[in-house]
Short mmCIF file of C-alpha atoms in Angstrom, two decimals:
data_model
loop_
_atom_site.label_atom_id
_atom_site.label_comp_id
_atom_site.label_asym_id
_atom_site.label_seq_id
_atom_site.Cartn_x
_atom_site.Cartn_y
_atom_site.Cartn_z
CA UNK A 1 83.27 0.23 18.80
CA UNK A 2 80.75 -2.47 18.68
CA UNK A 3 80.70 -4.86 22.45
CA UNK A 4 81.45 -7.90 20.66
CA UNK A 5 84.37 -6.66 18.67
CA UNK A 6 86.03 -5.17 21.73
CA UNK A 7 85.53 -8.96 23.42
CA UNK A 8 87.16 -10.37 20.29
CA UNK A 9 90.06 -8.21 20.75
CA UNK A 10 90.34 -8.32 24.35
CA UNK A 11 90.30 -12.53 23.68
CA UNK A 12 92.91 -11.88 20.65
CA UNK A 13 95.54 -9.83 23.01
CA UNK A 14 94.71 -12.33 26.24
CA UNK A 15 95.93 -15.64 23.41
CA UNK A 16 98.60 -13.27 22.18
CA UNK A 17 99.77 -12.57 25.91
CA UNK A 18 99.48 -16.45 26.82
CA UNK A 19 101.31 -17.27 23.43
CA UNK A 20 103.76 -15.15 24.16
CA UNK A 21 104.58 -16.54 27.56
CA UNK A 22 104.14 -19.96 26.57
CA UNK A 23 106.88 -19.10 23.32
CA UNK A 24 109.54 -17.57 26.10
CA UNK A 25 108.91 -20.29 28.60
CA UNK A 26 109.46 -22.95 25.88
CA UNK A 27 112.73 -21.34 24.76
CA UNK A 28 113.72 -20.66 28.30
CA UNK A 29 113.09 -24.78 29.00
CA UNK A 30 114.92 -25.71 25.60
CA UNK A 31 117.85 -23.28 26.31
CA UNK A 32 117.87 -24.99 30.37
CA UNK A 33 117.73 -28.53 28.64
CA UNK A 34 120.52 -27.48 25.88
CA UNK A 35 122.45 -26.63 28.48
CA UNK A 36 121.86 -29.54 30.89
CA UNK A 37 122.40 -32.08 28.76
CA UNK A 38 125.95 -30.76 27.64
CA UNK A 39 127.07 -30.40 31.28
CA UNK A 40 125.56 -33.92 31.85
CA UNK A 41 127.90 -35.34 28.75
CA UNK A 42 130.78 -33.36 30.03
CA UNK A 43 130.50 -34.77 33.59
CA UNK A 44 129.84 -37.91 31.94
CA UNK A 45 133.22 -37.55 29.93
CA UNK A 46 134.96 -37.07 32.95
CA UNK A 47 133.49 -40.14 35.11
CA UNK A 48 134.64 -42.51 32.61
CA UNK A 49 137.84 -40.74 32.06
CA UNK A 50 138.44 -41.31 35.78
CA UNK A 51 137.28 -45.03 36.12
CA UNK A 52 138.97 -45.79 33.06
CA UNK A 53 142.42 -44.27 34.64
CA UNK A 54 141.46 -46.05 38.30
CA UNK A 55 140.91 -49.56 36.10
CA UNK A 56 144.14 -49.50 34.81
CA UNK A 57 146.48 -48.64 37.53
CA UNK A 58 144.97 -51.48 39.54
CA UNK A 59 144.78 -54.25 36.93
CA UNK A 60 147.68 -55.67 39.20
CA UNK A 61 148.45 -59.09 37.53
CA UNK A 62 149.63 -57.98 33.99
CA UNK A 63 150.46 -61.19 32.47
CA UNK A 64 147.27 -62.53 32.92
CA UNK A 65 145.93 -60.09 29.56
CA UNK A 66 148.25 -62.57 27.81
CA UNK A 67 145.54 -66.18 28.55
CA UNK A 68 142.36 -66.47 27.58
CA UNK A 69 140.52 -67.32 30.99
CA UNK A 70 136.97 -67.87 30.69
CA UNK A 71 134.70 -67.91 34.06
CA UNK A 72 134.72 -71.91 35.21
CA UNK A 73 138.25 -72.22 33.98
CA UNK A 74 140.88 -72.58 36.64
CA UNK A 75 144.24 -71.35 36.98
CA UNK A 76 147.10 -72.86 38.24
CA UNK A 77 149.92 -71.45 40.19
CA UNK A 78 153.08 -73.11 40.74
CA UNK A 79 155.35 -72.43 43.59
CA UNK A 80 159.35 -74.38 42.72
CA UNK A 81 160.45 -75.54 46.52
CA UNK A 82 164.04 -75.44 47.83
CA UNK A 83 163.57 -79.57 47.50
CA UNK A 84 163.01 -78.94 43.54
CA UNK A 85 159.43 -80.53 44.13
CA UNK A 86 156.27 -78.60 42.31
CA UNK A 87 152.99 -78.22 44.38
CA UNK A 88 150.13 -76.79 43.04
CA UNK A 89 146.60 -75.79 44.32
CA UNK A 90 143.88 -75.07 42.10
CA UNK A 91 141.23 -71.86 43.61
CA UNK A 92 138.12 -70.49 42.03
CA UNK A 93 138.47 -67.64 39.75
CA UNK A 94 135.56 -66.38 41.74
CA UNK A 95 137.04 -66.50 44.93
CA UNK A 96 140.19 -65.12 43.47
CA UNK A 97 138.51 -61.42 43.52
CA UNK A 98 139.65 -59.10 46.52
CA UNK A 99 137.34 -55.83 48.03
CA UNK A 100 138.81 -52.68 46.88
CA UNK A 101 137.55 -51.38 50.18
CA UNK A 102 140.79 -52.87 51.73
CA UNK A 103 142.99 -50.38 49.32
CA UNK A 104 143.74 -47.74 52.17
CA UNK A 105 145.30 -45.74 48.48
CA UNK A 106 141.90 -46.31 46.71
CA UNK A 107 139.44 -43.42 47.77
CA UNK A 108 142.49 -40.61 47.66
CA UNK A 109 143.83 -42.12 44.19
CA UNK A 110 139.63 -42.05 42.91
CA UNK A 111 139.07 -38.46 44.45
CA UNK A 112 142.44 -37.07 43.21
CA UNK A 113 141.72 -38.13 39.10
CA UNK A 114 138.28 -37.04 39.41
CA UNK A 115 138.46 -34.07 40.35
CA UNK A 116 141.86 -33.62 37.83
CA UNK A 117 138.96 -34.96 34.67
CA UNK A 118 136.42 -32.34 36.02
CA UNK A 119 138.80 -29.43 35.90
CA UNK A 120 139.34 -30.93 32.16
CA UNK A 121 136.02 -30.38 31.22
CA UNK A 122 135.94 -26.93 32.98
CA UNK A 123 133.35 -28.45 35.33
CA UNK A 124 133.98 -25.87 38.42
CA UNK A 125 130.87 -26.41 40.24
CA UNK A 126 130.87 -28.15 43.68
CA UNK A 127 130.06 -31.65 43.08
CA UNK A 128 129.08 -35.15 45.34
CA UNK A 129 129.91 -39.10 44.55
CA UNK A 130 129.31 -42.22 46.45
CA UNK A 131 130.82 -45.68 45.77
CA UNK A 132 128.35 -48.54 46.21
CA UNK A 133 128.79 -52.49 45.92
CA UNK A 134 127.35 -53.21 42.41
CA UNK A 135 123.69 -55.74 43.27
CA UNK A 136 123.91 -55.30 46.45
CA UNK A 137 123.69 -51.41 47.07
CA UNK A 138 125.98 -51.01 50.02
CA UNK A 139 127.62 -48.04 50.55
CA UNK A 140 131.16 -48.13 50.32
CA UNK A 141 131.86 -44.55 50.56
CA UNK A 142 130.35 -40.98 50.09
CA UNK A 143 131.65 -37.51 50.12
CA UNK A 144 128.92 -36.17 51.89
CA UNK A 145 129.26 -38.77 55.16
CA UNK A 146 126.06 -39.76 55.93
CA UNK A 147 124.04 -36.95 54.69
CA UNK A 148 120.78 -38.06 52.60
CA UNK A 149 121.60 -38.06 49.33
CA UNK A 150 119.44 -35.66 47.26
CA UNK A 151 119.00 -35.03 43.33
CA UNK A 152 119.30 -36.84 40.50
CA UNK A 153 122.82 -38.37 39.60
CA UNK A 154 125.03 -39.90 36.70
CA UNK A 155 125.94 -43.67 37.36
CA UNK A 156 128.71 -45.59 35.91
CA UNK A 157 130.09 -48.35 36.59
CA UNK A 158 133.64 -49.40 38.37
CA UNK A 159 135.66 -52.47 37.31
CA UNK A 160 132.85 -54.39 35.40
CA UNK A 161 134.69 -56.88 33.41
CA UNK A 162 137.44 -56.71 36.17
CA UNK A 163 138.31 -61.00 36.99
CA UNK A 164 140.37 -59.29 40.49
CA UNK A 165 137.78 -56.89 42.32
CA UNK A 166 134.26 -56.72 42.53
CA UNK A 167 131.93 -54.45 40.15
CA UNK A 168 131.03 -51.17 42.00
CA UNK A 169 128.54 -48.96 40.93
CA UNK A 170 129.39 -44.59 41.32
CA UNK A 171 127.48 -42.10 41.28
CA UNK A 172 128.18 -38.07 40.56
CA UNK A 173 125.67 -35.49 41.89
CA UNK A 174 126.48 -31.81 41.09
CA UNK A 175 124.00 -29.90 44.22
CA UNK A 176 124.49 -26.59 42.50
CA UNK A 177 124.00 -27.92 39.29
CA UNK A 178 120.67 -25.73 38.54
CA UNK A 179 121.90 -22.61 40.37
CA UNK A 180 124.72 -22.35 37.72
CA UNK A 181 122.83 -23.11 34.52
CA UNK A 182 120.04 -20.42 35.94
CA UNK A 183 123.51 -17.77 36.55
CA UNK A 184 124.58 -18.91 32.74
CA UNK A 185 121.08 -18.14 31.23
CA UNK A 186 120.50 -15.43 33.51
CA UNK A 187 120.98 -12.95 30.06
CA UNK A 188 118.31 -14.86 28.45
CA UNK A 189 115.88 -15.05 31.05
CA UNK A 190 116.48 -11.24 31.54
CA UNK A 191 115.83 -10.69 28.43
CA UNK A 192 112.66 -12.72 27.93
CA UNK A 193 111.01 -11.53 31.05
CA UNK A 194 111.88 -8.08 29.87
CA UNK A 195 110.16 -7.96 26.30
CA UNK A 196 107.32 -10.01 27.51
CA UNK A 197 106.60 -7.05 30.38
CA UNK A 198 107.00 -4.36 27.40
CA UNK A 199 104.58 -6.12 25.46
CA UNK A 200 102.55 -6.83 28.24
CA UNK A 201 102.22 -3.17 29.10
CA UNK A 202 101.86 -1.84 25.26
CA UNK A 203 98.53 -4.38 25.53
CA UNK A 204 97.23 -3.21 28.57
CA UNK A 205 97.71 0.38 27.04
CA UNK A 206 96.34 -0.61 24.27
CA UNK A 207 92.94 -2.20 26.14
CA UNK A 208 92.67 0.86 28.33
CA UNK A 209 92.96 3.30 24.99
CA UNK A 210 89.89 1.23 23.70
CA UNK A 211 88.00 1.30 26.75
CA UNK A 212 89.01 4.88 27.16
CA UNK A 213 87.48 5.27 23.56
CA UNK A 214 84.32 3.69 24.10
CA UNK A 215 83.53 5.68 26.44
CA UNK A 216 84.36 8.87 24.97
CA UNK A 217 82.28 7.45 21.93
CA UNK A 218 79.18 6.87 24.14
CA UNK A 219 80.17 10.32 25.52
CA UNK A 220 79.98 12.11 22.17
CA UNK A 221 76.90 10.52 20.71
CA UNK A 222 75.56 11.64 23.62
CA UNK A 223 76.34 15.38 23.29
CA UNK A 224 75.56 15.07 19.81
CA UNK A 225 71.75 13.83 20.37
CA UNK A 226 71.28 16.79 23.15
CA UNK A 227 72.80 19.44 20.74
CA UNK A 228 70.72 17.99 17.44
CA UNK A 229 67.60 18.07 19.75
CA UNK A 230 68.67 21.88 20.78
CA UNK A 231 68.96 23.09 17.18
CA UNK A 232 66.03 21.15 15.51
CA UNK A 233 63.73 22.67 17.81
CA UNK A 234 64.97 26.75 16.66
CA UNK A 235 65.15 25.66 13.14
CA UNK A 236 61.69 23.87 12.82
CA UNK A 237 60.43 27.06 14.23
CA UNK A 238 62.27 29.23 11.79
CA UNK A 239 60.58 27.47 9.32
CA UNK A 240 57.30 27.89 10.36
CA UNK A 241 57.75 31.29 10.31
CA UNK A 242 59.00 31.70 7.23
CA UNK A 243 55.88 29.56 5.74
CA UNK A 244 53.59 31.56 7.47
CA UNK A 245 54.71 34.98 6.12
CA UNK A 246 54.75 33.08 2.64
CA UNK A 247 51.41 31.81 3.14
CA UNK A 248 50.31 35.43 4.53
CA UNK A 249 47.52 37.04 2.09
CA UNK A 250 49.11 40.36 2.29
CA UNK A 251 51.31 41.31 -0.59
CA UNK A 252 55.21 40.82 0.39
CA UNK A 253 57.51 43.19 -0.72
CA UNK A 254 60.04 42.11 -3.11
CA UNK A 255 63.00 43.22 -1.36
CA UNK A 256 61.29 41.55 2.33
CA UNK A 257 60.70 38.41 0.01
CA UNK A 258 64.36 37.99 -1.32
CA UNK A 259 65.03 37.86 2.67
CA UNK A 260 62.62 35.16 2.88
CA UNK A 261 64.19 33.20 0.11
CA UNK A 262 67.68 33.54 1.86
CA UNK A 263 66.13 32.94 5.14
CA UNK A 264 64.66 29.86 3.86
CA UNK A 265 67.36 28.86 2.04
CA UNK A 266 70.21 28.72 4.91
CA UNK A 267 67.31 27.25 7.17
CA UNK A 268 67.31 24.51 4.89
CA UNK A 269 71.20 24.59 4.98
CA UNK A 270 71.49 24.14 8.91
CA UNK A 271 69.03 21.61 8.85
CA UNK A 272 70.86 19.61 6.33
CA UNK A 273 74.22 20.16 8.75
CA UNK A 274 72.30 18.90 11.76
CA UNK A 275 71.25 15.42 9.72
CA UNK A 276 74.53 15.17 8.51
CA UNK A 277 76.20 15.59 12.05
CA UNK A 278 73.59 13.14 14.02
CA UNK A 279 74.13 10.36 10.90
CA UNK A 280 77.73 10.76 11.14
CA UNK A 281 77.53 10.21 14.79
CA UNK A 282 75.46 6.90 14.45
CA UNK A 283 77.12 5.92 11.48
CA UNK A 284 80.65 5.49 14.08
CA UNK A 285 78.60 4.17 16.83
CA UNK A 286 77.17 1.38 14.53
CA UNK A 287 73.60 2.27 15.37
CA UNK A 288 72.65 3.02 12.08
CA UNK A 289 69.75 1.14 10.80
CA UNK A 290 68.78 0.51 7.05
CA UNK A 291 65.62 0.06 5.92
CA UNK A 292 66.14 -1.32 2.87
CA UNK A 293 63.06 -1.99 -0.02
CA UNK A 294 63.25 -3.06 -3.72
CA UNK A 295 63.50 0.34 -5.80
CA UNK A 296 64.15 1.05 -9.01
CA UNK A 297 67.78 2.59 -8.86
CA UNK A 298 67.47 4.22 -12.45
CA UNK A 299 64.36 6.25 -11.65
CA UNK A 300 65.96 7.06 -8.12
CA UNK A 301 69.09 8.65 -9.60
CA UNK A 302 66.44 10.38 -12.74
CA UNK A 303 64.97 11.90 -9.32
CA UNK A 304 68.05 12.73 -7.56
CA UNK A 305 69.57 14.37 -10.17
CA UNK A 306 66.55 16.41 -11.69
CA UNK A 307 66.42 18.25 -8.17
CA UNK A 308 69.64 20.34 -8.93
CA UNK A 309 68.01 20.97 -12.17
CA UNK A 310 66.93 24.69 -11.25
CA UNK A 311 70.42 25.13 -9.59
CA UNK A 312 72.67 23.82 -12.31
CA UNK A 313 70.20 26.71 -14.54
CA UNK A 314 71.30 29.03 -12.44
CA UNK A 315 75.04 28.79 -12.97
CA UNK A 316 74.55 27.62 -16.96
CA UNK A 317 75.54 24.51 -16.39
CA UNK A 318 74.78 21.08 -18.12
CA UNK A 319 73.82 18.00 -16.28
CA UNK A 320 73.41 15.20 -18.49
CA UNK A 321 72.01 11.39 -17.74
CA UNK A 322 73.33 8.34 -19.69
CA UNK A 323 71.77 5.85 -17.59
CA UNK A 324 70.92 2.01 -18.56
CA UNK A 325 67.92 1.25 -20.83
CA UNK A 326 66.48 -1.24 -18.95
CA UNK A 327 65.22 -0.77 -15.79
CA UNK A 328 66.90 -2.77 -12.09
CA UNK A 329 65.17 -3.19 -8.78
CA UNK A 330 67.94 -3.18 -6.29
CA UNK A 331 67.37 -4.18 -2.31
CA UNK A 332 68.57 -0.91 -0.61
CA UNK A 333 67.45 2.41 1.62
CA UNK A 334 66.34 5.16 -0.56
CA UNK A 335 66.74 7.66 1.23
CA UNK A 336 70.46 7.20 2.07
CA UNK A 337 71.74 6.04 -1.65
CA UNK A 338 69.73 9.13 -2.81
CA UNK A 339 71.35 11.24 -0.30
CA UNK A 340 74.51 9.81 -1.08
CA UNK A 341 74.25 10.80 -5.10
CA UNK A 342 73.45 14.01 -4.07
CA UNK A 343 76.59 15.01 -1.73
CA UNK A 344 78.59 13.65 -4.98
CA UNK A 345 76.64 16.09 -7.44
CA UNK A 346 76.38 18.81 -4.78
CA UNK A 347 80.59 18.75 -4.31
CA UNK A 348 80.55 18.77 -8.49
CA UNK A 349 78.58 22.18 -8.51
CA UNK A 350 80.61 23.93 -5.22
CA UNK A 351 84.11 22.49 -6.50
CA UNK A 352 84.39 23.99 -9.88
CA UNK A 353 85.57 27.60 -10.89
CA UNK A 354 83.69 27.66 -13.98
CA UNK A 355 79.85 26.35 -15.30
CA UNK A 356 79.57 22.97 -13.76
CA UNK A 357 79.76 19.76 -16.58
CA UNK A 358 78.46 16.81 -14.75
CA UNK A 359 77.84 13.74 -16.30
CA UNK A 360 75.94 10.54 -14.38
CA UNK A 361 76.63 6.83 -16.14
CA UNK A 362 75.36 3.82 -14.97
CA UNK A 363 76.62 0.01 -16.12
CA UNK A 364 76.04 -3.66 -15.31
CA UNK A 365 79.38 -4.96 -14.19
CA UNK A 366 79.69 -8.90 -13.21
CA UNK A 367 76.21 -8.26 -10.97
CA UNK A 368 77.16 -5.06 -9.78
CA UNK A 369 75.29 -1.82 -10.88
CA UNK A 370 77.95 1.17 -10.89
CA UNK A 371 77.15 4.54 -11.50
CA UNK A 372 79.81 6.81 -12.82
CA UNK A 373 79.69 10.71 -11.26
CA UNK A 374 81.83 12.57 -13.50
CA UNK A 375 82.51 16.46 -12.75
CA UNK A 376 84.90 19.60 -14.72
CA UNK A 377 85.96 20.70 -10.86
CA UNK A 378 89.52 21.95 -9.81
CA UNK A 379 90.63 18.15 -9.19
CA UNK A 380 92.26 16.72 -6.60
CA UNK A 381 95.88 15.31 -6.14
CA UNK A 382 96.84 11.57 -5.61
CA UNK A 383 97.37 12.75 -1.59
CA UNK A 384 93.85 14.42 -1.02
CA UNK A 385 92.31 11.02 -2.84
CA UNK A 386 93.89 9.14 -0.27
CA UNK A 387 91.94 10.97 2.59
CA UNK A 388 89.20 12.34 0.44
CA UNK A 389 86.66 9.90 2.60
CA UNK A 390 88.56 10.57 6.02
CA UNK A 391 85.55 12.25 8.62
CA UNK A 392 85.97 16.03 8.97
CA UNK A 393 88.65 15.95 6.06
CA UNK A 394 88.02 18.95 3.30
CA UNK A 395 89.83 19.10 0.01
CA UNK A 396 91.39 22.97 -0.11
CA UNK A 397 89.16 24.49 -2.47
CA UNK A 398 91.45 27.29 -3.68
CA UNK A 399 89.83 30.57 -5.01
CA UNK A 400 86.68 29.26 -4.25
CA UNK A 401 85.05 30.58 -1.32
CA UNK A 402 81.40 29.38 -1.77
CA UNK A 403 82.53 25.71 -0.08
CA UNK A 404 80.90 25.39 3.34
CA UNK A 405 80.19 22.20 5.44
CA UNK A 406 81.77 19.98 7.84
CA UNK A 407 83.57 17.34 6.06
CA UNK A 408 81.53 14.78 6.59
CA UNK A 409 79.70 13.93 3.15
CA UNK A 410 82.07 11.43 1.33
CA UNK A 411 82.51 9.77 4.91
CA UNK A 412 78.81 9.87 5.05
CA UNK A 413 78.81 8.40 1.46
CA UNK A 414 81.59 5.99 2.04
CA UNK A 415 79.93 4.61 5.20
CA UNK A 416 76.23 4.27 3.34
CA UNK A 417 77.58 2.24 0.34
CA UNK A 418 80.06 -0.08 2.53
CA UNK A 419 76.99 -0.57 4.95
CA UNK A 420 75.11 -1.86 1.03
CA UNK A 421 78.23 -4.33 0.67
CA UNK A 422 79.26 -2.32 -2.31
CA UNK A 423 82.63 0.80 -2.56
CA UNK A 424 82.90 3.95 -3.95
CA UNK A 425 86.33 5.00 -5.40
CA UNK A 426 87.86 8.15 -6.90
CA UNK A 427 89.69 9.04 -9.44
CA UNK A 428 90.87 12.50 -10.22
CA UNK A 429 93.42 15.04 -11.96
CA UNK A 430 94.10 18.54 -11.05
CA UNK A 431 92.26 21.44 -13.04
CA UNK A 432 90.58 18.41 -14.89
CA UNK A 433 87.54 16.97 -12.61
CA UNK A 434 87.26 13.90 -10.98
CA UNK A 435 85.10 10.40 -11.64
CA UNK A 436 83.47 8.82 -8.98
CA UNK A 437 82.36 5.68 -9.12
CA UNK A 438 79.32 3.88 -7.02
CA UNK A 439 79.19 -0.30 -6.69
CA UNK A 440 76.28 -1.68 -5.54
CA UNK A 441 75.94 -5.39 -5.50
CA UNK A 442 72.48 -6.39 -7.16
CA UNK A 443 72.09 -9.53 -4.59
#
């Protein structure tokens, strides 16, 4: 795995951590608020419920409901003598208005209804007031003595349109308010911090399998450059003994020369295994460089395929080219496309159980060149398609025995053509052969 793409998904899982958190600490606030709020309006229910109940049992002059007394007006109150004589004195609706602080029934009758409205609301908590004058913000009374009050509170206001006692302003503080709406969402909360810890630890896992990777990666290209350098150096030296008893002046016998050939032959072979192996390995790692040139594709593939000409003799097979008239430079490596049309042909010859019939087409598609492999093989069925370019992965080749290799060529191929920006697919029936099909963008 490439450096930078390991970054980008190490930044990917740190804004998926971060917007996780933020998600579960925003529904966590909204849940806190939700709940808030409703104990607020319930509290809020039961204030006014209280002051509304306080109001009317001392609204002590009840025929006065019946005028309409306006503030300046004045009222007159007339006392009858024993000498049938009226007198009459005329006061100041304003000075008419008594302190409720002089009520010795006040405070008991306020705290009794309440704490009754609370219970209503099934408000339970432990809870705080204080009684202030209204302007002037003198304390009248608090339930706490003379503790420092803490914490927001809800306000309302006592007799405000009241023409007999002065306006006093209360105020309801529940301490343990946050306490209990943390106990009530404790199930949430759980449950948040509890997935985001599970996902948290999947991540990490995750990161640490990556980094775990890499270095196994770096750890296996490694081993495979020492063990490629061990086995070139053998096999380059089997061949130069084999070419020097070829180019040898004394006569070979036939039989020692038919060694030769087989000698040379599964040289070649283990030579071809060692490329594929190292190409594999830097084709995972990414270090694989192209060295792309303009080349004429048809005359490439002519090339390709006219090298398996003495081997598709051998068997009695038929090869046969239906390529494009005209002739297409294409920007690409040569060596690698032409290796990768011969691993197709090469599979077309091994995978059959009778005279190989392999037919190469190539088209101009909507500027794409495709070349069209098709084969008489044993086939394959819809699930070895599906892993047919998986590394190591080798379709069962039935009563065939002549198959040998890693697995690696169609990954090889696979890799080579995606590396071009173009695909290979695959399309096959059992007992009938199977098409393959090369796209190579012509940009």
């Amino acid at each position: 795995m490439k450096k930078t793409r390991f970054i980008l998904i190490t930044i990917l899982f740190s804004i998926a951590v971060i917007g996780l958190l933020w998600t579960q600490l925003y529904w966590i606030k909204s849940s806190f608020q939700q709940k808030s709020d409703q104990l607020n309006t319930q509290a809020i229910t039961a204030l006014q419920a209280t002051i509304l109940q306080v109001e009317e049992s001392y609204y002590c002059i009840d025929f006065f409901a019946d005028f309409d007394v306006s503030q300046g007006d004045e009222l007159m109150v007339l006392k009858k003598s024993n000498k049938n004589r009226s007198q009459h004195n005329t006061l100041s609706i304003n000075n008419y208005r008594n302190s409720i602080e002089e009520d010795e029934n006040f405070l008991a009758t306020f705290d009794s209804l309440l704490k009754q409205e609370l219970q209503k609301q099934h408000l339970v908590l432990p809870y705080e007031y204080c009684i202030l004058k209204s302007n002037q913000n003198t304390l009248i009374y608090s339930s706490i003595g003379e503790a420092k009050w803490q914490g927001p509170s809800l306000n309302s206001t006592l007799f405000r349109n009241n023409y007999f006692y002065n306006p006093l302003e209360v105020k309801l503080h529940f301490p343990q308010k946050n306490t209990q709406l943390i106990k009530e969402l404790w199930g949430v909360i759980f449950s948040s911090v509890f997935i985001f810890l599970i996902i948290l630890v999947l991540i990490m896992y995750v990161v640490r399998a990556i980094i775990t990777e890499r270095k196994l990666a770096e750890m296996k290209m490694d081993f495979i450059g020492n063990m490629t350098h061990e086995f070139r150096t053998p096999v380059a030296n089997i061949k130069l003994a084999l070419a020097s008893f070829s180019s040898s002046k004394q006569p070979i016998p036939p039989e020692l020369n038919q060694l030769i050939l087989i000698l040379k032959e599964e040289n070649k072979r283990m030579h071809n295994n060692i490329e594929s192996i190292l190409e594999s390995g830097f084709l995972d790692s990414d270090k694989l460089v192209l060295r792309k040139e303009s080349v004429d594709i048809k005359e490439l593939i002519n090339r390709t395929a006219h090298s398996f000409d003495l081997e598709i003799e051998q068997q009695k097979g038929d090869l046969q080219l239906q390529l494009e008239k005209e002739d297409m430079v294409c920007l690409l490596d040569e060596t690698h496309i032409s290796n990768v049309i011969s691993n197709i042909i090469d599979n077309a010859i091994l995978y059959t159980e009778q005279t190989p019939e392999i037919k190469i087409e190539s088209l101009f598609s909507k500027n794409n060149y495709v070349i069209k492999i098709t084969d008489n093989g044993i086939g394959m069925t819809p699930h070895e398609m599906a892993q047919i370019f998986d590394k190591f992965y080798r379709v069962p080749s039935g009563n065939i025995h002549n198959t040998k290799g890693f697995g690696l060529g169609l990954h090889y191929c696979q890799k080579i053509i995606s590396l071009h920006g173009g695909s290979i697919k695959v399309s096959s029936e059992i007992n009938k052969g199977s098409v393959f099909e090369i796209i190579l963008p012509l940009s």
